[in-house]
Short mmCIF file of N, CA and C in Angstrom, two decimals:
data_model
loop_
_atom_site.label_atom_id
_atom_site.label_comp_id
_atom_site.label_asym_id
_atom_site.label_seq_id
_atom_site.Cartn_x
_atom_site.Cartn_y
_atom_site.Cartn_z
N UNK A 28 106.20 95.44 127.66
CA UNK A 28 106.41 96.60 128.52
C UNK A 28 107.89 96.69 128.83
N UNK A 29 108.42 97.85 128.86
CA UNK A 29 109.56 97.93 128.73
C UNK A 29 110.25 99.26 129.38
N UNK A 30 109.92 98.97 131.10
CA UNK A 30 110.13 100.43 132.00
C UNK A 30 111.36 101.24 131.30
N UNK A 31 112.78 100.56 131.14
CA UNK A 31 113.83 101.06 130.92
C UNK A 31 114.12 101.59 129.49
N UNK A 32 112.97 101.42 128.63
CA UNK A 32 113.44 101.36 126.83
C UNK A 32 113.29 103.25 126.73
N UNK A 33 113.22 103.37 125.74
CA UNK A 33 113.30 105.59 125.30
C UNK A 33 111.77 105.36 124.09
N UNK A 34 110.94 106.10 124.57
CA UNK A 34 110.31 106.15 123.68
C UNK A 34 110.28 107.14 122.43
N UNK A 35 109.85 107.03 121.69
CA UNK A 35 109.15 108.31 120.46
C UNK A 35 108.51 109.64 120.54
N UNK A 36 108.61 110.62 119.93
CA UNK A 36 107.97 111.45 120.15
C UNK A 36 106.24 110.96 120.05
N UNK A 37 105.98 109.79 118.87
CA UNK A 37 104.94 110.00 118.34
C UNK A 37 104.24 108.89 119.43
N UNK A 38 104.72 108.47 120.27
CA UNK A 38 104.86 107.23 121.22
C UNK A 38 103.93 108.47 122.50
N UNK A 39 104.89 109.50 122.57
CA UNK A 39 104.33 110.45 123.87
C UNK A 39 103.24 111.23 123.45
N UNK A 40 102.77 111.51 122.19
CA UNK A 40 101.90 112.12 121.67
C UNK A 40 101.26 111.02 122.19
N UNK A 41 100.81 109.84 121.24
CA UNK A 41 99.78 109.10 122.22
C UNK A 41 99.33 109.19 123.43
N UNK A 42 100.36 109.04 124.31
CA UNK A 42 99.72 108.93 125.77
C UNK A 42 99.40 110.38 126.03
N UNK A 43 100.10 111.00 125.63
CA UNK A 43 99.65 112.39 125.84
C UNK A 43 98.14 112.83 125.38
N UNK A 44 97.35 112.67 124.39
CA UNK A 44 95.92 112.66 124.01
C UNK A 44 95.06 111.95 124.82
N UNK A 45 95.46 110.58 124.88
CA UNK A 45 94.98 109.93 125.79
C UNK A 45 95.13 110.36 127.14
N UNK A 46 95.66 110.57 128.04
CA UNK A 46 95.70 111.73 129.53
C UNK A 46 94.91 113.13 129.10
N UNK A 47 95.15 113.63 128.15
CA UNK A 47 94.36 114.74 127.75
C UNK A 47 92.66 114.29 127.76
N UNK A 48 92.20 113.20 126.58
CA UNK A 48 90.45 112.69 127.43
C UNK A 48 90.58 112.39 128.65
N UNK A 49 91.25 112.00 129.55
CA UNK A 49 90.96 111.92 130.88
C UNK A 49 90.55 113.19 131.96
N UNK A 50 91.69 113.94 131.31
CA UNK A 50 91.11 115.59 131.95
C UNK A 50 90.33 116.31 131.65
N UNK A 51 89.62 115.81 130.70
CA UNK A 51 88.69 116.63 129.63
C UNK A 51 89.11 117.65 128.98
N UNK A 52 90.00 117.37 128.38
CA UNK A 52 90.15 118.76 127.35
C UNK A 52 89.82 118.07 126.22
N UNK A 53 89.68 119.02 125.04
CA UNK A 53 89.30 119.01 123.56
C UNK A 53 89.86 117.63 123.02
N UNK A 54 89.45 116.55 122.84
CA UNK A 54 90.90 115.56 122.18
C UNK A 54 89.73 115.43 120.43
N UNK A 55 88.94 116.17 120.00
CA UNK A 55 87.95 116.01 118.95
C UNK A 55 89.10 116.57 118.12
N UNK A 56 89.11 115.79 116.58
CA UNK A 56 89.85 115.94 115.55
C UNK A 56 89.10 115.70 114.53
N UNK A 57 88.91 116.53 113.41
CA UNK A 57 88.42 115.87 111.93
C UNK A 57 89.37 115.49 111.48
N UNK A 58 88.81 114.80 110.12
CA UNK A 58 90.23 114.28 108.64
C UNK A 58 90.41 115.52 108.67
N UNK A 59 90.28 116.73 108.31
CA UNK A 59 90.34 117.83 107.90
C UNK A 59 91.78 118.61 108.76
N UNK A 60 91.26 118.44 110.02
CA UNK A 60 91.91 119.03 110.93
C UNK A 60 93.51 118.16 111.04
N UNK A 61 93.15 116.69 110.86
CA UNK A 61 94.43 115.96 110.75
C UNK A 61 95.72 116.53 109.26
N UNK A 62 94.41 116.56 108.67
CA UNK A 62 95.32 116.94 106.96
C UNK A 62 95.92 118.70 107.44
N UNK A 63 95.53 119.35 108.16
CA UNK A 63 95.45 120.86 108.34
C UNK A 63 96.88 121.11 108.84
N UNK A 64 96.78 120.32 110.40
CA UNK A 64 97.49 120.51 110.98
C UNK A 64 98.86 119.79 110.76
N UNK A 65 98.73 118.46 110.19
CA UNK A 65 100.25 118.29 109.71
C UNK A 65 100.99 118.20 108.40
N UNK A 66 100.27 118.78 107.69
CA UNK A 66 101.17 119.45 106.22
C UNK A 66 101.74 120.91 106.62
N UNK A 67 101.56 121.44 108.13
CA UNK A 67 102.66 122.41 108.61
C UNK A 67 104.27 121.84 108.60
N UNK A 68 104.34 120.53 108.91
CA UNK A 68 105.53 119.99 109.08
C UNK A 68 106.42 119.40 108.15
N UNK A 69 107.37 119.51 107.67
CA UNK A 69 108.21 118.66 106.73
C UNK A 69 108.12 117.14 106.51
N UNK A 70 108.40 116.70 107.61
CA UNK A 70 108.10 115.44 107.95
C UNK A 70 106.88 114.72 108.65
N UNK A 71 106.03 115.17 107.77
CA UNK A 71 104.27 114.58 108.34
C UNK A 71 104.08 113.35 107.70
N UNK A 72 104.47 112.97 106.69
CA UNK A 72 104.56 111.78 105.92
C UNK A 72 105.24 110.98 107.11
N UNK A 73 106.33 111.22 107.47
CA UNK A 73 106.65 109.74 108.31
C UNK A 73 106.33 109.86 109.85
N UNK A 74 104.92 110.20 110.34
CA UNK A 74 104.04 110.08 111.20
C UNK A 74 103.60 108.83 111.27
N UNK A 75 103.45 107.71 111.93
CA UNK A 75 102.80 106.35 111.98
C UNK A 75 101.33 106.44 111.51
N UNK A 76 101.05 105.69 110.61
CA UNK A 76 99.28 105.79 111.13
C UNK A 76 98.29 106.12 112.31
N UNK A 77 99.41 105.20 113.05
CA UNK A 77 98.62 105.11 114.57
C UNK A 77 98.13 106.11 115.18
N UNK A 78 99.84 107.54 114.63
CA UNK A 78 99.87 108.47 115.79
C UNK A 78 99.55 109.64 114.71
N UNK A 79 98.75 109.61 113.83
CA UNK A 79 98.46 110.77 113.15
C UNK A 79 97.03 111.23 113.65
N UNK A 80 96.36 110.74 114.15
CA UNK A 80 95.40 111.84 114.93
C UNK A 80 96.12 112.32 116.40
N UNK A 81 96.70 111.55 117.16
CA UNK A 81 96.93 112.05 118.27
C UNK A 81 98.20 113.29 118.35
N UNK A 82 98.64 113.03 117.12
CA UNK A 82 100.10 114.03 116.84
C UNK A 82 98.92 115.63 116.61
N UNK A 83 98.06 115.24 115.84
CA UNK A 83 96.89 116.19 115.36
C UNK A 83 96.62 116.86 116.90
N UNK A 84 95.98 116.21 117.99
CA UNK A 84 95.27 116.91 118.92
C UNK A 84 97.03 117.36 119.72
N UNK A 85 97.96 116.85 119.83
CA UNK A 85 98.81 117.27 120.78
C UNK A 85 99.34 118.35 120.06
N UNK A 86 99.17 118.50 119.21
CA UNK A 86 99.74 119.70 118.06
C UNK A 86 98.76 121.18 117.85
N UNK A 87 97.21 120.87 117.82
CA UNK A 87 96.46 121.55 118.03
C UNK A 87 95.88 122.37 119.35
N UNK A 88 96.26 121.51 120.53
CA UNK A 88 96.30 122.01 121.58
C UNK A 88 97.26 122.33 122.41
N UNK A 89 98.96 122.95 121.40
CA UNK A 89 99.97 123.54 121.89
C UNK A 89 100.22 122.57 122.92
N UNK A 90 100.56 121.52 122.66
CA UNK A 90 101.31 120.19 123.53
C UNK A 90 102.53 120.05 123.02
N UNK A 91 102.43 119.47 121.79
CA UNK A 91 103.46 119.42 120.63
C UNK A 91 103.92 120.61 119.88
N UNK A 92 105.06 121.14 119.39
CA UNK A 92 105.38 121.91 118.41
C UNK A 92 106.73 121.51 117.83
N UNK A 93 106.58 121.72 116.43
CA UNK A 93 107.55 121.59 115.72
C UNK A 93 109.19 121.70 116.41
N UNK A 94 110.09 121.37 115.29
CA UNK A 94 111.52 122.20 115.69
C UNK A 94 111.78 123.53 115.13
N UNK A 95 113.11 124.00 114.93
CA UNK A 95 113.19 125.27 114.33
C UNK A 95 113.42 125.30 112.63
N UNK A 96 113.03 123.42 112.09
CA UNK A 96 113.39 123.88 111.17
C UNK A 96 112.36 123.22 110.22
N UNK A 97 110.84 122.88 111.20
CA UNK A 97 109.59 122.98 110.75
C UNK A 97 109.26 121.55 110.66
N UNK A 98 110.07 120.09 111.34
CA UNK A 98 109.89 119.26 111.71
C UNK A 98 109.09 118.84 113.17
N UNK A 99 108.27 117.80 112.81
CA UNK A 99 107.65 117.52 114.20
C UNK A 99 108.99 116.40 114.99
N UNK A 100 109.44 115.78 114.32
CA UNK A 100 110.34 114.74 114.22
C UNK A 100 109.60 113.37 114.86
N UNK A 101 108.57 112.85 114.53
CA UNK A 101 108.12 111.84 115.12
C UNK A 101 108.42 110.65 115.75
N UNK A 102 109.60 110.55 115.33
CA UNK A 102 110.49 109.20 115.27
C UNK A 102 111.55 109.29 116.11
N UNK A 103 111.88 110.45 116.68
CA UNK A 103 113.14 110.77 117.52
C UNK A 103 112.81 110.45 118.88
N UNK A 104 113.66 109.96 119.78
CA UNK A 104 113.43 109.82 120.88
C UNK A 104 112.67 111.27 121.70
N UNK A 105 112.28 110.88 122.67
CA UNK A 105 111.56 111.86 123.39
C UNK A 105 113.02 112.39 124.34
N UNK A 106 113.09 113.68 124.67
CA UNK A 106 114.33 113.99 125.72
C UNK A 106 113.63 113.98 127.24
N UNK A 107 114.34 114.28 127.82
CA UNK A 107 114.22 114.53 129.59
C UNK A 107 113.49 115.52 129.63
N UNK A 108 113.81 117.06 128.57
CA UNK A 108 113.12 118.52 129.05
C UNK A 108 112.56 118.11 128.01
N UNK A 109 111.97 117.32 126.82
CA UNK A 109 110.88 117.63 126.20
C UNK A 109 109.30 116.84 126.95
N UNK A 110 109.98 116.00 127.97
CA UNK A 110 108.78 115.14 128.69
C UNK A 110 108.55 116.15 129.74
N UNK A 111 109.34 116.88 130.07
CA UNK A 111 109.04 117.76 131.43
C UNK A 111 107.50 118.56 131.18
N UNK A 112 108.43 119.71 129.88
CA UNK A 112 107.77 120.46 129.40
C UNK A 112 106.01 120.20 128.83
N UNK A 113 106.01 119.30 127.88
CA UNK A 113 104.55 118.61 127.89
C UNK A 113 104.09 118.52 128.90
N UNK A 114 104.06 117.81 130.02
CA UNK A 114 103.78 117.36 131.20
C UNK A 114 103.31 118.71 131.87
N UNK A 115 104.14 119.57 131.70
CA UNK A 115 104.06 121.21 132.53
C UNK A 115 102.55 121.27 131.82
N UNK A 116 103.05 121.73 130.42
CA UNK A 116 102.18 122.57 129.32
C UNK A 116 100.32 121.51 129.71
N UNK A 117 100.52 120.15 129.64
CA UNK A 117 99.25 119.99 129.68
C UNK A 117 98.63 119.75 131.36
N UNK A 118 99.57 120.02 132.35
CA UNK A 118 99.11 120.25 133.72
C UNK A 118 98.13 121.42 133.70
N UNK A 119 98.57 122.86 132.97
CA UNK A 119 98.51 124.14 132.76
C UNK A 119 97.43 123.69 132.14
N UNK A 120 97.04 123.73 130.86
CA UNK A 120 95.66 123.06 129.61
C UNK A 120 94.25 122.35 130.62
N UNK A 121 94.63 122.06 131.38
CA UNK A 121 94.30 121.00 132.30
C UNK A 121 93.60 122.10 133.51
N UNK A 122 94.34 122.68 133.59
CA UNK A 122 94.18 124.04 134.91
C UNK A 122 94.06 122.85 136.25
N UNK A 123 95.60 122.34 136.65
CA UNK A 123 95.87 121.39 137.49
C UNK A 123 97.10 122.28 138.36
N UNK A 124 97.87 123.18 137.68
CA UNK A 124 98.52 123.77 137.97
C UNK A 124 98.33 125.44 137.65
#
C-alpha cells in the first residue's frame, strides 16, 4: 500500500467498477462486449489482463473515455481533474448527486 505513489488509469478503472457493484449499477460484461468495446482504442492491446474487463464496464458506462486521438492510455498516470471528473460522472450514474 502505497498512500503517496500515482496510480494508472487502468489501476482507477479497477476501483472504479468495483465502487460501481457497490452502488449497483450495470458492472455485467461479455467476451463480446470486452472485444467490442476496446478495439475502439488504439492502444487496447496494452490494457493489463487484469484491467480488461473493468476498462470494458468503465468505458461502457461513460466513466472512461478515450483521448482525442482515440487512445484509452491505460498506463498513464491518472491526473487530479481526471479523478475528479470520474468520481463526479459515477456520483451522477449512481444518482448520489
Amino acid at each position: 500500500f502505497g498512500p503517496q505513489d500515482l496510480i494508472t488509469r487502468e489501476q482507477a478503472m479497477t476501483m472504479l467498477a468495483k465502487a460501481m457493484e457497490i452502488v449497483d449499477l450495470n458492472v455485467t460484461v461479455s467476451d463480446a462486449d470486452v472485444s467490442n468495446q476496446l478495439k475502439l482504442f488504439k492502444d487496447s492491446d496494452s490494457i493489463s489482463l487484469y484491467a480488461r474487463q473493468t476498462a470494458t464496464i468503465c468505458v461502457k458506462n461513460d466513466i472512461f473515455a478515450g483521448d482525442n486521438t482515440g487512445k484509452l492510455t491505460p498506463k498513464d498516470n491518472l491526473t487530479r481533474a481526471e479523478s475528479a471528473t470520474i468520481i463526479i460522472k459515477l456520483l451522477k450514474k449512481a444518482e448520489l448527486i
